[in-house]
């Protein structure tokens, strides 16, 4: 694998401008090819799209203290900006989600945060969807709901299942 900072570039076969400044490359430019979208940047244009922080080249890899991530559009972001601007947040703990998650009725959860809306127990594959209320319930709470076992939580004032 070649160096991430390239001095050689076939300028005649490429009419792609720099993804940062939209200017075309000249033969003296150091070119940074980066990301899954095969975009190219001038070295001085290869910065975080969110905060303009510069990335450092260390051991043939682009680095930033908070990490480096690619947006869906193919732009580089430092880890801080990526999580602040682009990442999905868990509806329960409000922390960024990196990796697999549960998406139910537009609500997104870390797998470990996906819990019964009635009792708070972690849900696995056996749960009941309640589309009208946009809730997920464990089998135990569905049984209590059918029996009419609701109480008002004095701390929150919310209706909860009796336990």
Coordinates of N, CA and C in Angstrom, one line a residue:
X1 N 0.8 -1.2 0.0 CA 0.0 0.0 0.0 C 0.9 1.2 0.0
X2 N 0.6 2.2 -0.8 CA 1.4 3.4 -0.9 C 1.2 4.4 0.2
X3 N 1.9 5.4 0.2 CA 1.8 6.5 1.2 C 0.5 7.2 1.1
X4 N -0.1 7.7 2.2 CA -1.3 8.4 2.1 C -1.1 9.8 1.5
X5 N 0.1 10.3 1.5 CA 0.4 11.6 0.9 C 1.2 11.4 -0.4
X6 N 0.6 11.6 -1.5 CA 1.2 11.3 -2.8 C 1.6 12.5 -3.5
X7 N 2.9 12.4 -4.0 CA 3.4 13.5 -4.9 C 3.1 13.2 -6.4
X8 N 3.0 11.9 -6.7 CA 2.7 11.5 -8.1 C 1.2 11.4 -8.2
X9 N 0.7 11.9 -9.3 CA -0.7 11.9 -9.5 C -0.9 12.1 -11.0
X10 N -1.8 11.3 -11.6 CA -2.0 11.4 -13.1 C -2.9 12.6 -13.3
X11 N -2.4 13.8 -13.5 CA -3.2 15.0 -13.6 C -4.0 15.0 -15.0
X12 N -3.4 14.4 -16.0 CA -4.1 14.5 -17.3 C -5.3 13.6 -17.3
X13 N -5.4 12.5 -16.5 CA -6.6 11.7 -16.6 C -7.6 12.0 -15.5
X14 N -7.3 13.0 -14.7 CA -8.2 13.3 -13.6 C -8.7 14.8 -13.8
X15 N -10.0 14.9 -13.9 CA -10.6 16.2 -13.8 C -11.4 16.4 -12.5
X16 N -11.0 15.7 -11.5 CA -11.5 15.9 -10.2 C -10.8 17.0 -9.4
X17 N -11.5 18.0 -9.0 CA -10.8 19.0 -8.2 C -10.6 18.6 -6.8
X18 N -9.9 19.4 -6.0 CA -9.7 19.1 -4.6 C -11.1 19.2 -3.9
X19 N -11.4 18.2 -3.1 CA -12.7 18.1 -2.4 C -12.9 19.2 -1.3
X20 N -11.7 19.8 -0.9 CA -11.8 20.9 0.1 C -12.1 22.3 -0.5
X21 N -11.2 22.7 -1.5 CA -11.3 24.0 -2.0 C -11.9 24.1 -3.5
X22 N -12.1 22.9 -4.1 CA -12.6 22.8 -5.4 C -11.7 23.3 -6.5
X23 N -10.4 23.6 -6.2 CA -9.4 24.0 -7.2 C -8.8 22.7 -7.8
X24 N -8.3 22.8 -9.0 CA -7.7 21.7 -9.6 C -6.2 21.6 -9.1
X25 N -5.7 20.4 -9.2 CA -4.3 20.1 -8.8 C -3.4 20.5 -9.9
X26 N -2.2 20.9 -9.4 CA -1.0 21.1 -10.4 C 0.0 20.1 -10.0
X27 N 1.0 20.0 -10.9 CA 2.0 18.9 -10.7 C 2.9 19.1 -9.4
X28 N 2.9 20.2 -8.8 CA 3.7 20.4 -7.6 C 2.9 20.1 -6.3
X29 N 1.6 19.9 -6.4 CA 0.8 19.6 -5.3 C 1.0 18.3 -4.6
X30 N 1.0 18.3 -3.3 CA 1.0 17.0 -2.6 C -0.5 16.6 -2.5
X31 N -0.9 15.5 -2.9 CA -2.3 15.1 -3.0 C -2.6 14.0 -1.9
X32 N -3.7 14.2 -1.2 CA -4.2 13.3 -0.2 C -5.4 12.6 -0.7
X33 N -5.2 11.3 -1.2 CA -6.4 10.5 -1.5 C -6.9 9.9 -0.2
X34 N -8.2 10.0 0.1 CA -8.7 9.5 1.4 C -10.2 9.2 1.3
X35 N -10.6 8.1 2.0 CA -12.0 7.8 2.2 C -12.5 6.9 1.1
X36 N -13.7 6.4 1.4 CA -14.4 5.4 0.5 C -14.9 6.0 -0.8
X37 N -15.1 7.3 -0.8 CA -15.6 8.0 -2.0 C -14.5 8.4 -3.0
X38 N -13.3 8.0 -2.6 CA -12.1 8.3 -3.5 C -11.9 9.8 -3.8
X39 N -12.2 10.6 -2.8 CA -12.0 12.0 -3.0 C -10.5 12.3 -2.7
X40 N -10.1 13.5 -3.3 CA -8.7 13.9 -3.1 C -8.7 15.3 -2.6
X41 N -7.6 15.6 -1.8 CA -7.5 16.9 -1.2 C -6.1 17.4 -1.4
X42 N -5.9 18.8 -1.5 CA -4.6 19.3 -1.2 C -4.3 19.0 0.2
X43 N -3.0 18.9 0.5 CA -2.6 18.6 1.9 C -3.1 19.7 2.9
X44 N -3.1 20.9 2.5 CA -3.5 22.0 3.4 C -5.1 22.1 3.5
X45 N -5.8 21.4 2.6 CA -7.3 21.4 2.6 C -7.8 20.2 3.3
X46 N -7.0 19.2 3.6 CA -7.4 18.0 4.3 C -7.6 18.3 5.8
X47 N -8.7 18.8 6.2 CA -9.0 19.2 7.6 C -10.4 18.7 7.9
X48 N -10.7 18.8 9.2 CA -12.1 18.4 9.7 C -13.1 19.3 9.1
X49 N -14.2 18.7 8.5 CA -15.2 19.5 7.9 C -16.0 20.3 8.9
X50 N -16.0 19.8 10.2 CA -16.8 20.5 11.2 C -16.1 21.6 11.9
X51 N -14.8 21.4 12.2 CA -14.0 22.5 13.0 C -12.7 22.9 12.4
X52 N -12.4 22.4 11.2 CA -11.2 22.7 10.5 C -9.9 22.3 11.2
X53 N -10.0 21.4 12.1 CA -8.8 20.9 12.8 C -7.9 20.1 11.7
X54 N -6.6 20.3 11.8 CA -5.7 19.6 10.9 C -5.5 18.2 11.4
X55 N -5.3 17.3 10.4 CA -5.0 15.9 10.7 C -3.5 15.7 10.5
X56 N -2.9 14.8 11.3 CA -1.5 14.6 11.3 C -1.2 13.2 10.6
X57 N -0.2 13.2 9.8 CA 0.3 11.9 9.2 C 1.3 11.3 10.1
X58 N 0.9 10.1 10.6 CA 1.8 9.3 11.5 C 1.9 7.9 11.0
X59 N 3.0 7.4 10.7 CA 3.2 6.1 10.3 C 2.3 5.7 9.1
X60 N 2.2 6.5 8.1 CA 1.4 6.3 6.9 C -0.1 6.2 7.2
X61 N -0.6 6.9 8.3 CA -2.0 6.9 8.7 C -2.3 8.3 9.1
X62 N -3.5 8.8 8.7 CA -4.0 10.1 9.1 C -4.6 10.0 10.5
X63 N -4.2 10.9 11.4 CA -4.6 10.8 12.8 C -5.1 12.1 13.3
X64 N -5.8 12.0 14.4 CA -6.3 13.2 15.2 C -6.5 12.7 16.6
X65 N -6.2 13.5 17.6 CA -6.4 13.0 19.0 C -7.7 12.4 19.3
X66 N -8.8 12.8 18.7 CA -10.2 12.3 19.0 C -10.6 11.3 18.0
X67 N -9.7 10.9 17.1 CA -10.0 10.0 16.0 C -10.4 10.7 14.7
X68 N -10.6 10.0 13.7 CA -11.0 10.5 12.4 C -12.0 9.6 11.8
X69 N -13.1 10.2 11.3 CA -14.2 9.4 10.7 C -14.7 10.1 9.4
X70 N -15.3 9.3 8.6 CA -15.8 9.8 7.3 C -17.3 9.9 7.4
X71 N -17.8 11.0 6.9 CA -19.3 11.2 6.8 C -19.8 10.5 5.6
X72 N -21.1 10.3 5.5 CA -21.7 9.6 4.4 C -21.4 10.3 3.1
X73 N -21.2 11.6 3.1 CA -20.8 12.3 1.9 C -19.3 12.2 1.5
X74 N -18.6 11.5 2.4 CA -17.1 11.3 2.1 C -16.2 12.4 2.7
X75 N -16.6 13.2 3.6 CA -15.7 14.2 4.1 C -15.2 13.8 5.5
X76 N -13.9 14.2 5.7 CA -13.3 13.8 7.0 C -13.8 14.7 8.2
X77 N -14.0 14.0 9.3 CA -14.3 14.7 10.5 C -13.5 14.2 11.7
X78 N -13.1 15.1 12.6 CA -12.4 14.6 13.8 C -13.5 13.8 14.6
X79 N -13.1 13.0 15.5 CA -14.0 12.2 16.2 C -15.0 13.0 17.0
X80 N -14.5 14.1 17.6 CA -15.4 15.0 18.4 C -16.6 15.5 17.5
X81 N -16.2 16.1 16.3 CA -17.2 16.7 15.4 C -18.2 15.6 14.9
X82 N -17.6 14.4 14.5 CA -18.4 13.3 14.0 C -19.5 13.0 15.0
X83 N -19.1 12.8 16.3 CA -20.1 12.4 17.3 C -21.1 13.6 17.5
X84 N -20.6 14.8 17.5 CA -21.5 15.9 17.8 C -22.4 16.2 16.7
X85 N -22.0 16.1 15.5 CA -22.8 16.6 14.3 C -23.5 15.4 13.5
X86 N -22.8 14.3 13.5 CA -23.3 13.2 12.6 C -23.8 11.9 13.2
X87 N -23.4 11.7 14.4 CA -23.7 10.3 14.9 C -25.1 10.2 15.4
X88 N -25.6 9.0 15.5 CA -26.9 8.7 16.0 C -26.8 8.6 17.5
X89 N -27.7 9.2 18.3 CA -27.6 9.1 19.7 C -28.7 8.2 20.2
X90 N -28.4 7.5 21.3 CA -29.3 6.6 21.9 C -30.4 7.3 22.6
X91 N -31.7 6.9 22.4 CA -32.8 7.6 23.0 C -32.9 7.4 24.5
X92 N -32.2 6.3 25.0 CA -32.3 6.1 26.5 C -31.1 6.9 27.2
X93 N -29.9 6.6 26.8 CA -28.7 7.2 27.6 C -28.2 8.5 26.9
X94 N -28.7 8.8 25.7 CA -28.3 10.0 25.0 C -26.8 10.1 24.5
X95 N -26.1 8.9 24.6 CA -24.8 8.9 24.2 C -24.7 8.5 22.7
X96 N -23.6 8.8 22.0 CA -23.5 8.4 20.6 C -23.5 6.9 20.4
X97 N -24.0 6.5 19.3 CA -24.1 5.0 19.0 C -23.1 4.8 17.9
X98 N -22.1 3.9 18.1 CA -21.1 3.5 17.1 C -21.3 2.0 17.0
X99 N -21.8 1.6 15.8 CA -22.0 0.1 15.6 C -23.5 -0.2 15.6
X100 N -23.8 -1.5 15.9 CA -25.1 -2.0 15.8 C -26.0 -1.3 16.8
X101 N -27.3 -1.1 16.4 CA -28.3 -0.5 17.3 C -29.7 -1.0 17.0
X102 N -30.6 -0.8 17.9 CA -32.0 -1.2 17.7 C -32.7 0.1 17.3
X103 N -33.5 0.0 16.2 CA -34.3 1.1 15.7 C -35.8 0.6 15.8
X104 N -36.6 1.2 16.7 CA -38.0 0.9 16.8 C -38.8 2.1 16.8
X105 N -39.7 2.3 15.9 CA -40.6 3.4 15.8 C -39.8 4.7 15.7
X106 N -38.6 4.7 15.0 CA -37.8 5.9 14.9 C -37.0 6.2 16.2
X107 N -37.1 5.4 17.2 CA -36.3 5.6 18.4 C -35.1 4.6 18.3
X108 N -33.9 5.1 18.6 CA -32.7 4.3 18.4 C -32.0 4.1 19.8
X109 N -31.6 2.9 20.0 CA -31.0 2.4 21.2 C -29.7 1.6 21.0
X110 N -28.7 1.8 21.9 CA -27.7 0.8 22.0 C -28.4 -0.5 22.3
X111 N -27.9 -1.6 21.9 CA -28.5 -2.9 22.2 C -28.7 -3.1 23.7
X112 N -27.7 -2.7 24.5 CA -27.8 -2.8 26.0 C -28.8 -1.8 26.6
X113 N -29.2 -0.8 25.9 CA -30.1 0.2 26.4 C -31.6 -0.1 26.0
X114 N -31.8 -1.1 25.2 CA -33.1 -1.4 24.7 C -33.9 -2.1 25.8
X115 N -34.8 -1.4 26.5 CA -35.4 -1.9 27.7 C -37.0 -1.7 27.5
X116 N -37.7 -2.5 28.3 CA -39.1 -2.5 28.4 C -39.6 -1.1 28.8
X117 N -40.5 -0.5 28.1 CA -41.0 0.8 28.5 C -41.9 0.7 29.7
X118 N -42.3 -0.5 30.1 CA -43.1 -0.6 31.3 C -42.3 -0.8 32.6
X119 N -41.3 -1.7 32.6 CA -40.6 -2.0 33.9 C -39.1 -1.7 33.8
X120 N -38.6 -1.4 32.6 CA -37.2 -1.1 32.5 C -36.2 -2.2 32.3
X121 N -36.8 -3.5 32.3 CA -35.9 -4.6 32.1 C -35.4 -4.7 30.7
X122 N -34.1 -5.1 30.5 CA -33.6 -5.2 29.2 C -34.4 -6.2 28.3
X123 N -34.6 -5.7 27.1 CA -35.4 -6.6 26.1 C -34.4 -7.4 25.2
X124 N -34.8 -8.6 24.9 CA -34.1 -9.4 24.0 C -35.0 -9.6 22.8
X125 N -35.0 -10.8 22.3 CA -35.8 -11.1 21.1 C -37.3 -11.2 21.4
X126 N -37.7 -11.4 22.7 CA -39.1 -11.7 23.0 C -39.7 -10.4 23.6
X127 N -40.3 -9.6 22.8 CA -41.0 -8.4 23.3 C -42.2 -8.1 22.4
X128 N -43.1 -7.2 22.9 CA -44.3 -6.9 22.1 C -44.2 -5.4 21.7
X129 N -44.4 -5.1 20.4 CA -44.4 -3.7 19.9 C -45.8 -3.2 20.1
X130 N -45.9 -1.9 20.6 CA -47.1 -1.2 20.7 C -47.0 0.1 19.8
X131 N -47.4 -0.1 18.5 CA -47.2 1.0 17.6 C -48.0 2.3 18.0
X132 N -49.2 2.2 18.5 CA -50.0 3.3 18.8 C -49.3 4.2 19.9
X133 N -48.6 3.6 20.8 CA -47.9 4.3 21.9 C -46.4 4.5 21.6
X134 N -45.9 3.8 20.5 CA -44.5 3.8 20.1 C -43.6 3.3 21.3
X135 N -44.1 2.1 21.8 CA -43.4 1.5 23.0 C -43.2 0.0 22.7
X136 N -42.2 -0.5 23.5 CA -41.9 -1.9 23.4 C -42.0 -2.4 24.9
X137 N -42.7 -3.5 25.0 CA -43.0 -4.1 26.3 C -42.5 -5.5 26.4
X138 N -42.1 -5.9 27.6 CA -41.8 -7.3 27.8 C -43.1 -8.1 28.0
X139 N -43.0 -9.4 27.9 CA -44.2 -10.2 28.0 C -44.9 -10.1 29.4
X140 N -44.1 -9.9 30.5 CA -44.7 -9.7 31.8 C -45.5 -8.5 31.9
X141 N -45.0 -7.4 31.3 CA -45.8 -6.1 31.4 C -47.0 -6.1 30.5
X142 N -46.9 -6.9 29.4 CA -48.1 -7.0 28.5 C -49.2 -7.7 29.3
X143 N -48.9 -8.7 30.1 CA -49.8 -9.4 30.9 C -50.4 -8.5 32.0
X144 N -49.6 -7.6 32.6 CA -50.1 -6.7 33.6 C -51.0 -5.6 33.0
X145 N -50.6 -5.2 31.8 CA -51.4 -4.2 31.1 C -52.8 -4.8 30.8
X146 N -52.8 -6.0 30.3 CA -54.1 -6.7 30.0 C -55.0 -6.8 31.3
X147 N -54.3 -7.0 32.5 CA -55.1 -7.1 33.7 C -55.4 -5.7 34.3
X148 N -54.9 -4.6 33.6 CA -55.2 -3.3 34.1 C -54.3 -2.8 35.3
X149 N -53.2 -3.4 35.4 CA -52.3 -3.1 36.6 C -51.5 -1.9 36.5
X150 N -52.0 -0.7 36.3 CA -51.2 0.6 36.3 C -51.2 1.3 37.6
X151 N -50.1 2.0 37.9 CA -50.0 2.9 39.0 C -49.3 4.2 38.5
X152 N -49.4 5.2 39.3 CA -48.8 6.5 39.0 C -47.5 6.5 39.8
X153 N -46.3 6.7 39.1 CA -45.1 6.9 39.8 C -45.0 8.2 40.5
X154 N -44.9 8.3 41.8 CA -44.9 9.5 42.5 C -43.7 10.4 42.2
X155 N -42.6 9.9 41.8 CA -41.4 10.7 41.5 C -41.6 11.4 40.2
X156 N -42.2 10.7 39.2 CA -42.3 11.3 37.8 C -43.7 11.7 37.4
X157 N -44.7 11.2 38.1 CA -46.1 11.5 37.7 C -46.5 10.7 36.5
X158 N -45.7 9.8 36.1 CA -46.0 9.0 34.9 C -46.7 7.7 35.2
X159 N -47.6 7.2 34.3 CA -48.3 5.9 34.5 C -47.3 4.8 34.3
X160 N -47.2 3.9 35.2 CA -46.3 2.7 35.1 C -47.1 1.5 35.4
X161 N -46.6 0.3 35.0 CA -47.2 -0.9 35.4 C -47.0 -1.3 36.9
X162 N -48.0 -1.8 37.5 CA -47.8 -2.3 38.9 C -46.8 -3.5 38.9
X163 N -46.0 -3.5 39.9 CA -45.0 -4.6 40.0 C -45.3 -5.5 41.2

